[in-house]
Amino acid sequence: MRVLVVSAPLVGHVFPLVPLAVALRDAGHDVLLATGGGGLAAAGAGLPVHDIAPGFDFGRIALRVFPRHPLIARAELAGTAGTRGAGLLFGALNDQLTDPVVALATRWRPGLVLHEPFAVAGAVAAARLDVPAVRQENALFDGRDLVRATVARLGGALRRHGLSELPPPAAALAVAPPSVAAQGGWPMRYTSYVGGGELPAWLREPGDRPRILVTRSTLTGPGDRGPMPAVVAAADDVDAEIVLVRPDERSARSLPANVRVVDWIPLDEALPASAALIHHGGAGSALGALAAGLPQLATVGPGDRRHNAELVARRGAGLALRPRDITAQALTQLLTDDSLRAAAGQVSREIAAMPPPADLVARLAALV
């Protein structure tokens, strides 16, 4: 079976699709990953990758789209736009992606198309070829809502390919733990490719003090420095070892004695020896901490960050704070609040009970 995997050209969208793609490949199927931009780094997992977005610049799309919708743009920056801002951005993106994805699918002739919610170009290609499309969730929204918002802003892509509407998928794969968020579809355990980098030996074992890992987004906008500056400012008054992962230059310029710096690392391998994770509110970071059973502090911010952070806080597995509200007291609570750790452990066990990607391969093959 040939499987075309289609993703928006962004690291945080592509990497969660890789484990299932690898499982399909390892089961003997031919897999081709269609993406672009930073997502091309998924080739490091040993998958063939095709660039469907040469010269991709997400900022350029935002600058073209948002000035025409100032109220939605303002809400998107505050994290209160729901799916409206994402629909504008990814509708415009998919209008550009659809023609190259359909052309690729027509040449390669997959028997199955697997796509994430913000890559509806894959579903258009599947409809054109009359093959099954499967939506794979990679976030904490319900993918059905994301697809609807994207298709509503898709422009002329459907008409160009002879469609009046997007057919429903043959199946969907739900990765959110049900106690955190509701998604429709076959359950599948969340896991993600983490890219390159090597884990230093000292991060494989717990240190003398509890360790807090601090990460930042792979997609940043103007003035968006995430939680790192506030964590560094509070670090002197926290009894912990704090590790900044890929810090920006300003955050790493002058550090307290209990703060260390590392470059890109396989984060999933560092989490077991850590006590907590602080991050920008991205879905991958939130799900990674939940899978590891670690309390987390997620900052509320633009796009889906407020949504993700508030879901985690509502479940009791972490804190949702604005970066300027991060204090030594909050960091200490992250380490000492047993209720946070207990809730995170419950969700971790919930995720572990979901079928791993390899268990879905035969079920997907049966669709063809």
Coordinates of C-alpha atoms in Angstrom, one line a residue:
M1 CA 0.0 0.0 0.0
R2 CA 1.2 3.5 -0.8
V3 CA 0.4 6.1 1.9
L4 CA 0.8 9.8 1.3
V5 CA 1.1 11.8 4.6
V6 CA 0.3 15.5 4.2
S7 CA 1.1 18.2 6.8
A8 CA 1.3 21.9 7.0
P9 CA 5.0 23.0 6.5
L10 CA 5.6 23.6 10.2
V11 CA 7.7 21.5 12.6
G12 CA 5.0 21.2 15.3
H13 CA 2.5 20.0 12.8
V14 CA 4.8 17.4 11.0
F15 CA 6.7 15.8 13.8
P16 CA 3.6 14.2 15.5
L17 CA 2.7 12.5 12.2
V18 CA 6.1 10.8 11.9
P19 CA 5.7 7.9 14.4
L20 CA 2.6 6.5 12.5
A21 CA 4.3 7.1 9.2
V22 CA 7.4 5.1 10.4
A23 CA 5.1 2.3 11.7
L24 CA 3.5 2.1 8.3
R25 CA 6.9 2.0 6.6
D26 CA 8.1 -0.7 9.0
A27 CA 5.1 -2.8 8.2
G28 CA 6.2 -2.8 4.6
H29 CA 4.1 0.0 3.1
D30 CA 5.5 2.7 0.9
V31 CA 5.2 6.1 2.7
L32 CA 5.8 9.6 1.3
L33 CA 5.6 12.6 3.5
A34 CA 4.5 15.9 1.8
T35 CA 5.3 19.0 3.7
G36 CA 7.7 21.9 3.5
G37 CA 9.6 24.6 5.5
G38 CA 10.9 23.4 8.8
G39 CA 8.9 20.2 8.5
L40 CA 11.4 18.9 5.9
A41 CA 13.5 18.0 8.9
A42 CA 11.3 14.9 9.3
A43 CA 13.6 13.3 6.7
G44 CA 15.9 12.7 9.7
A45 CA 13.5 9.9 10.7
G46 CA 14.4 8.1 7.5
L47 CA 11.3 8.9 5.6
P48 CA 11.2 10.2 2.0
V49 CA 10.0 13.8 2.1
H50 CA 8.6 15.9 -0.8
D51 CA 8.6 19.7 -0.6
I52 CA 5.1 21.0 -1.4
A53 CA 5.9 24.6 -0.3
P54 CA 9.1 25.9 -1.7
G55 CA 10.0 29.3 -0.2
F56 CA 7.3 28.9 2.5
D57 CA 7.0 31.9 4.8
F58 CA 4.2 31.8 7.3
G59 CA 4.8 35.4 8.4
R60 CA 4.1 36.5 4.8
I61 CA 0.8 34.7 4.8
A62 CA -0.2 36.3 8.1
L63 CA 0.8 39.8 6.9
R64 CA -1.4 39.3 3.8
V65 CA -4.4 37.9 5.6
F66 CA -4.8 39.5 9.0
P67 CA -4.9 43.2 8.0
R68 CA -8.1 42.5 6.2
H69 CA -9.6 41.0 9.5
P70 CA -8.3 43.3 12.3
L71 CA -10.8 42.1 15.0
I72 CA -9.9 38.4 14.4
A73 CA -6.2 39.3 14.3
R74 CA -6.5 41.0 17.6
A75 CA -8.3 38.0 19.1
E76 CA -5.7 35.6 17.6
L77 CA -2.9 37.5 19.3
A78 CA -4.7 37.3 22.6
G79 CA -5.5 33.6 22.2
T80 CA -9.2 34.2 22.2
A81 CA -10.1 33.7 18.5
G82 CA -10.9 30.0 18.8
T83 CA -10.6 28.6 15.3
R84 CA -11.3 31.8 13.5
G85 CA -7.7 33.1 13.2
A86 CA -6.4 29.6 12.4
G87 CA -9.1 29.2 9.7
L88 CA -7.9 32.4 8.0
L89 CA -4.2 31.4 8.1
F90 CA -4.5 27.8 7.2
G91 CA -7.3 28.4 4.6
A92 CA -4.9 30.7 2.8
L93 CA -2.0 28.2 3.2
N94 CA -4.1 25.3 1.9
D95 CA -5.3 27.3 -1.0
Q96 CA -1.6 27.4 -2.0
L97 CA -0.8 23.8 -1.1
T98 CA -3.8 22.1 -2.8
D99 CA -2.5 22.3 -6.4
P100 CA 1.0 20.9 -5.6
V101 CA -0.4 18.2 -3.3
V102 CA -3.0 17.1 -6.0
A103 CA -0.2 17.0 -8.6
L104 CA 2.0 14.9 -6.4
A105 CA -0.8 12.5 -5.6
T106 CA -1.7 12.2 -9.2
R107 CA 1.9 11.2 -10.1
W108 CA 2.5 9.0 -7.1
R109 CA -0.9 7.3 -6.9
P110 CA -1.3 6.6 -3.2
G111 CA -4.0 4.1 -2.0
L112 CA -4.5 6.1 1.2
V113 CA -3.9 9.7 2.2
L114 CA -3.2 10.6 5.8
H115 CA -3.4 14.3 6.7
E116 CA -3.5 16.5 9.8
P117 CA -6.5 18.9 10.3
F118 CA -4.6 21.9 8.9
A119 CA -3.6 20.1 5.8
V120 CA -7.0 19.7 4.1
A121 CA -5.1 19.8 0.8
G122 CA -4.5 16.1 1.5
A123 CA -8.2 15.4 1.7
V124 CA -8.8 17.3 -1.6
A125 CA -6.2 15.1 -3.2
A126 CA -7.8 11.9 -1.8
A127 CA -11.2 13.0 -3.2
R128 CA -9.7 13.7 -6.6
L129 CA -8.2 10.2 -6.7
D130 CA -11.2 8.6 -5.0
V131 CA -9.1 7.0 -2.3
P132 CA -9.7 7.0 1.5
A133 CA -8.6 10.0 3.5
V134 CA -7.8 9.7 7.2
R135 CA -7.5 12.7 9.5
Q136 CA -4.8 12.3 12.1
E137 CA -5.1 14.7 15.1
N138 CA -1.9 16.4 16.3
A139 CA -3.3 19.0 18.7
L140 CA -5.8 19.5 21.5
F141 CA -8.6 21.0 19.5
D142 CA -11.2 18.8 17.9
G143 CA -9.9 18.3 14.3
R144 CA -13.4 18.4 12.9
D145 CA -13.6 22.1 14.0
L146 CA -10.2 22.9 12.6
V147 CA -11.1 21.3 9.2
R148 CA -14.4 23.2 9.1
A149 CA -12.7 26.5 9.8
T150 CA -10.0 25.9 7.2
V151 CA -12.3 24.8 4.5
A152 CA -14.5 27.8 5.1
R153 CA -11.5 30.0 4.1
L154 CA -10.1 27.8 1.5
G155 CA -10.7 30.1 -1.5
G156 CA -11.0 28.5 -4.9
A157 CA -9.2 25.3 -4.2
L158 CA -12.3 23.1 -4.0
R159 CA -13.7 24.5 -7.2
R160 CA -10.4 24.2 -9.1
H161 CA -10.5 20.5 -8.4
G162 CA -14.2 19.9 -9.2
L163 CA -15.5 19.7 -5.6
S164 CA -18.4 21.6 -4.0
E165 CA -17.5 20.4 -0.5
L166 CA -14.9 18.2 1.2
P167 CA -16.0 14.6 1.7
P168 CA -15.9 13.2 5.2
P169 CA -12.8 11.2 6.1
A170 CA -12.9 7.4 6.0
A171 CA -11.5 7.5 9.6
A172 CA -9.9 9.8 12.1
L173 CA -7.2 9.2 14.7
A174 CA -7.8 10.9 18.1
V175 CA -4.7 11.5 20.2
A176 CA -6.0 13.7 23.0
P177 CA -6.5 11.9 26.3
P178 CA -10.3 12.0 26.8
S179 CA -10.1 13.5 30.3
V180 CA -8.3 16.5 28.8
A181 CA -10.1 17.1 25.5
A182 CA -12.7 15.4 23.3
Q183 CA -11.8 14.3 19.8
G184 CA -13.7 12.0 17.5
G185 CA -12.1 8.9 16.0
W186 CA -10.1 5.9 16.7
P187 CA -7.9 6.4 19.8
M188 CA -4.1 6.4 19.3
R189 CA -1.4 7.1 21.8
Y190 CA 0.3 10.5 21.3
T191 CA 4.0 10.3 20.4
S192 CA 6.1 12.5 18.3
Y193 CA 9.4 12.6 16.4
V194 CA 11.7 15.0 18.3
G195 CA 14.3 15.7 15.6
G196 CA 18.1 15.7 16.0
G197 CA 20.3 16.4 18.9
E198 CA 21.9 14.2 21.5
L199 CA 21.0 14.1 25.2
P200 CA 23.9 15.0 27.5
A201 CA 24.6 12.2 30.0
W202 CA 23.8 14.5 33.0
L203 CA 20.2 14.9 31.7
R204 CA 19.6 11.2 31.8
E205 CA 19.7 11.1 35.6
P206 CA 18.1 13.2 38.3
G207 CA 20.3 16.0 39.7
D208 CA 21.0 17.0 43.3
R209 CA 18.0 19.3 43.1
P210 CA 14.7 19.0 41.2
R211 CA 15.1 19.8 37.5
I212 CA 12.8 22.1 35.5
L213 CA 13.1 22.0 31.8
V214 CA 12.2 25.2 30.0
T215 CA 11.5 25.2 26.2
R216 CA 10.3 27.7 23.7
S217 CA 8.3 27.6 20.5
T218 CA 9.7 26.6 17.1
L219 CA 7.4 29.2 15.6
T220 CA 7.8 32.7 17.1
G221 CA 6.4 36.1 16.2
P222 CA 7.5 39.7 17.0
G223 CA 8.3 40.1 20.7
D224 CA 7.4 36.5 21.4
R225 CA 10.1 35.2 23.7
G226 CA 7.9 32.8 25.6
P227 CA 8.5 31.9 29.3
M228 CA 12.3 32.0 29.4
P229 CA 12.9 35.6 30.5
A230 CA 10.5 35.4 33.4
V231 CA 11.9 32.0 34.5
V232 CA 15.4 33.3 34.4
A233 CA 14.4 36.4 36.4
A234 CA 12.8 34.2 39.1
A235 CA 15.4 31.4 39.2
D236 CA 17.6 32.8 42.0
D237 CA 14.8 32.3 44.5
V238 CA 13.9 28.7 43.4
D239 CA 15.5 25.6 44.9
A240 CA 15.9 23.8 41.6
E241 CA 18.1 23.1 38.7
I242 CA 16.7 25.0 35.7
V243 CA 17.6 24.0 32.1
L244 CA 16.9 26.2 29.2
V245 CA 16.5 24.3 25.9
R246 CA 17.5 26.3 22.8
P247 CA 17.2 29.7 24.6
D248 CA 17.1 32.9 22.6
E249 CA 20.3 34.9 22.8
R250 CA 18.9 37.5 25.2
S251 CA 17.6 34.9 27.7
A252 CA 21.0 33.2 27.8
R253 CA 23.1 36.3 28.2
S254 CA 23.3 36.5 32.0
L255 CA 22.2 33.5 34.0
P256 CA 21.9 32.7 37.7
A257 CA 24.1 29.9 39.0
N258 CA 21.3 27.3 39.1
V259 CA 20.4 27.8 35.4
R260 CA 22.0 25.8 32.6
V261 CA 21.7 25.8 28.8
V262 CA 21.5 23.1 26.2
D263 CA 20.9 23.1 22.5
W264 CA 18.2 21.0 20.7
I265 CA 17.8 17.8 22.5
P266 CA 15.4 14.8 22.3
L267 CA 13.1 16.2 24.9
D268 CA 11.2 13.0 25.5
E269 CA 14.4 11.4 26.7
A270 CA 15.1 14.2 29.1
L271 CA 11.6 14.3 30.7
P272 CA 11.9 11.1 32.8
A273 CA 14.7 12.5 34.9
S274 CA 13.1 15.9 35.3
A275 CA 10.5 17.2 37.8
A276 CA 8.6 19.6 35.6
L277 CA 8.3 21.2 32.2
I278 CA 7.7 24.9 31.4
H279 CA 6.8 25.8 27.9
H280 CA 5.0 28.2 25.5
G281 CA 1.7 26.4 25.5
G282 CA 2.1 24.4 22.3
A283 CA 0.1 21.3 21.9
G284 CA 3.2 19.1 21.4
S285 CA 4.8 20.3 24.6
A286 CA 1.6 20.0 26.6
L287 CA 1.0 16.4 25.3
G288 CA 4.7 15.5 25.9
A289 CA 4.5 16.5 29.5
L290 CA 1.2 14.8 30.0
A291 CA 2.6 11.6 28.5
A292 CA 5.6 11.7 30.8
G293 CA 3.4 12.4 33.9
L294 CA 5.1 15.7 34.7
P295 CA 3.5 18.8 36.1
Q296 CA 3.8 21.6 33.6
L297 CA 3.5 25.4 33.4
A298 CA 2.1 26.5 30.1
T299 CA 2.0 30.1 29.2
V300 CA -1.2 31.6 27.7
G301 CA -0.6 33.4 24.5
P302 CA -1.4 33.7 20.8
G303 CA -3.1 31.1 18.6
D304 CA -3.9 27.8 20.4
R305 CA -1.6 28.5 23.4
R306 CA -4.3 29.8 25.7
H307 CA -6.6 26.9 24.8
N308 CA -3.9 24.3 25.5
A309 CA -2.7 25.9 28.7
E310 CA -6.2 26.2 30.1
L311 CA -7.1 22.6 29.2
V312 CA -4.1 21.4 31.2
A313 CA -4.9 23.7 34.1
R314 CA -8.6 22.6 34.1
R315 CA -7.5 19.0 34.3
G316 CA -5.3 19.9 37.3
A317 CA -2.1 18.7 35.7
G318 CA -0.4 22.1 35.5
L319 CA -0.5 25.8 35.7
A320 CA -1.6 28.3 33.0
L321 CA 0.0 31.7 33.4
R322 CA 0.9 34.7 31.4
P323 CA 4.7 35.0 31.1
R324 CA 4.7 38.1 33.3
D325 CA 2.9 36.2 36.0
I326 CA 5.7 33.6 36.4
T327 CA 7.2 34.0 39.8
A328 CA 9.5 32.1 42.1
Q329 CA 6.3 31.1 44.1
A330 CA 4.7 29.7 40.9
L331 CA 7.9 27.7 40.1
T332 CA 8.0 26.3 43.6
Q333 CA 4.4 25.3 43.4
L334 CA 5.1 23.4 40.2
L335 CA 7.6 21.3 42.1
T336 CA 5.8 20.9 45.5
D337 CA 2.1 20.7 44.7
D338 CA 1.3 17.0 45.0
S339 CA -2.1 17.4 43.4
L340 CA -0.5 18.6 40.1
R341 CA 1.8 15.6 40.1
A342 CA -1.0 13.2 40.9
A343 CA -3.2 14.6 38.1
A344 CA -0.3 14.5 35.6
G345 CA 0.3 10.9 36.6
Q346 CA -3.3 10.0 36.0
V347 CA -3.3 11.4 32.5
S348 CA 0.1 9.7 31.8
R349 CA -1.5 6.3 32.6
E350 CA -4.5 7.3 30.4
I351 CA -2.2 8.0 27.4
A352 CA -0.2 4.8 28.0
A353 CA -3.5 2.8 27.8
M354 CA -4.2 4.1 24.3
P355 CA -3.1 2.0 21.3
P356 CA 0.4 2.9 20.0
P357 CA 0.7 3.9 16.3
A358 CA 1.8 0.5 15.2
D359 CA -1.4 -1.0 16.4
L360 CA -3.4 1.1 14.0
V361 CA -1.5 0.0 10.9
A362 CA -3.6 -3.1 10.1
R363 CA -6.8 -1.1 10.7
L364 CA -5.7 1.6 8.2
A365 CA -4.7 -1.0 5.6
A366 CA -8.2 -2.5 5.8
L367 CA -9.6 0.8 4.6
V368 CA -8.0 0.3 1.1

